[in-house]
Amino acid sequence: FNTNNPDRLDSSDAEYTEAIHTNAGLSGISEPITHAAFYPNFGSSQPGCENEIGGSCNHARGPLFYSESIRSDLFIARQCTGYDQIVARNCPGTGVVAIMGGDSAKSIRGVFYLETNAQAPFARG
């Protein structure tokens, strides 16, 4: 996927779109392209996937995180001021918190950071 692909997910696709970036720049898009963009562990390398080659473990965490979020509201994220804080791996937060995944009837907007566990359950609460 790349940001120039007209078939990729986009904020104009629905009233609310959300992306979970777990392998940004390799098997996924780096930039925020949805209403709410979540970057677990800064979005590129996931705990428990350190010895992996090629990114498939990191990329596979997205669906695992989303699946767990259906049963849990413990993926608590803090809002960054922008994507530049994700790139710098420094998001002190704005005071706004959001829950990643789960309920799609949301009105949150922005870039969000959270930490996860290396194995299930991944949410830290």
Coordinates of C-alpha atoms in Angstrom, one line a residue:
F1 CA 0.0 0.0 0.0
N2 CA 1.1 3.5 -0.5
T3 CA -0.5 6.9 0.0
N4 CA -1.0 7.4 -3.8
N5 CA -3.2 4.3 -4.2
P6 CA -6.8 5.4 -4.8
D7 CA -8.1 2.1 -3.4
R8 CA -6.6 2.5 0.1
L9 CA -8.6 3.4 3.2
D10 CA -9.2 7.1 3.5
S11 CA -11.1 9.5 5.8
S12 CA -13.6 10.2 3.1
D13 CA -14.7 6.5 3.0
A14 CA -17.0 6.8 6.0
E15 CA -18.3 9.1 8.7
Y16 CA -15.5 7.7 10.9
T17 CA -12.4 5.8 9.9
E18 CA -9.7 4.5 12.1
A19 CA -6.3 2.9 11.3
I20 CA -4.0 0.9 13.5
H21 CA -0.4 1.4 12.3
T22 CA 1.7 -1.6 13.4
N23 CA 4.3 -1.9 10.6
A24 CA 4.4 1.6 9.1
G25 CA 6.6 2.1 6.2
L26 CA 7.1 -1.6 5.5
S27 CA 3.9 -3.5 5.2
G28 CA 1.7 -0.5 5.9
I29 CA 1.2 3.2 5.3
S30 CA 3.2 5.5 7.6
E31 CA 1.2 8.7 7.5
P32 CA -2.2 9.2 9.2
I33 CA -4.9 8.7 6.5
T34 CA -7.9 8.3 8.7
H35 CA -9.9 10.3 11.2
A36 CA -8.1 8.6 14.0
A37 CA -4.7 7.1 13.5
F38 CA -3.3 4.9 16.2
Y39 CA 0.4 4.1 16.5
P40 CA 0.9 1.3 19.0
N41 CA 4.6 1.4 20.1
F42 CA 5.2 4.2 17.6
G43 CA 3.7 2.1 14.8
S44 CA 6.7 0.3 13.3
S45 CA 8.1 -2.4 15.6
Q46 CA 5.9 -4.3 18.0
P47 CA 7.1 -5.9 21.2
G48 CA 7.5 -9.7 20.8
C49 CA 8.4 -9.3 17.1
E50 CA 12.0 -8.2 17.6
N51 CA 13.7 -11.2 16.0
E52 CA 11.5 -11.3 13.0
I53 CA 12.6 -10.7 9.4
G54 CA 10.3 -9.0 6.9
G55 CA 7.7 -7.4 9.1
S56 CA 4.9 -10.0 9.0
C57 CA 4.7 -10.3 12.8
N58 CA 4.5 -6.6 13.2
H59 CA 1.9 -6.3 10.5
A60 CA -0.2 -9.2 11.9
R61 CA -0.5 -7.4 15.2
G62 CA -3.0 -4.9 13.7
P63 CA -5.8 -7.5 13.3
L64 CA -4.9 -9.1 16.7
F65 CA -5.1 -5.7 18.4
Y66 CA -8.4 -4.9 16.7
S67 CA -9.8 -8.4 17.6
E68 CA -8.9 -7.9 21.2
S69 CA -10.3 -4.4 21.2
I70 CA -13.8 -5.8 20.4
R71 CA -13.8 -7.6 23.8
S72 CA -11.9 -5.0 25.7
D73 CA -11.8 -1.2 26.1
L74 CA -8.3 -1.3 27.5
F75 CA -6.3 0.0 24.5
I76 CA -6.1 3.5 26.0
A77 CA -4.1 5.9 23.9
R78 CA -3.0 9.5 24.3
Q79 CA -3.3 12.1 21.5
C80 CA -0.1 13.5 20.0
T81 CA 0.1 17.0 18.6
G82 CA 0.8 15.5 15.2
Y83 CA 2.5 12.7 13.2
D84 CA 5.9 14.4 13.7
Q85 CA 5.8 13.2 17.3
I86 CA 5.3 9.6 16.1
V87 CA 8.3 10.0 13.8
A88 CA 10.4 11.5 16.6
R89 CA 9.2 8.7 18.9
N90 CA 8.2 11.3 21.5
C91 CA 4.6 11.9 22.2
P92 CA 4.2 13.5 25.6
G93 CA 0.4 13.8 25.0
T94 CA -2.1 16.6 24.8
G95 CA -4.4 15.4 27.6
V96 CA -6.9 13.9 25.2
V97 CA -7.2 10.1 25.5
A98 CA -9.0 7.7 23.2
I99 CA -9.8 4.0 23.1
M100 CA -8.3 2.2 20.1
G101 CA -10.6 -0.1 18.1
G102 CA -13.9 -1.5 19.2
D103 CA -16.9 0.8 18.8
S104 CA -16.9 2.5 15.4
A105 CA -19.4 5.2 16.3
K106 CA -16.7 7.6 17.4
S107 CA -16.0 11.3 16.8
I108 CA -12.3 11.4 17.8
R109 CA -9.8 12.9 15.5
G110 CA -6.1 12.9 15.4
V111 CA -2.9 10.9 15.9
F112 CA -2.7 8.7 19.0
Y113 CA 0.1 6.7 20.7
L114 CA -0.1 3.7 23.1
E115 CA 2.0 0.9 24.4
T116 CA 1.1 -2.7 24.2
N117 CA 2.3 -6.0 25.8
A118 CA 4.5 -8.4 23.9
Q119 CA 1.9 -11.1 24.0
A120 CA -1.8 -11.5 24.5
P121 CA -3.5 -9.9 26.2
F122 CA -1.9 -7.0 24.4
A123 CA -3.9 -4.1 26.0
R124 CA -2.3 -2.6 29.1
G125 CA -5.3 -0.7 30.3

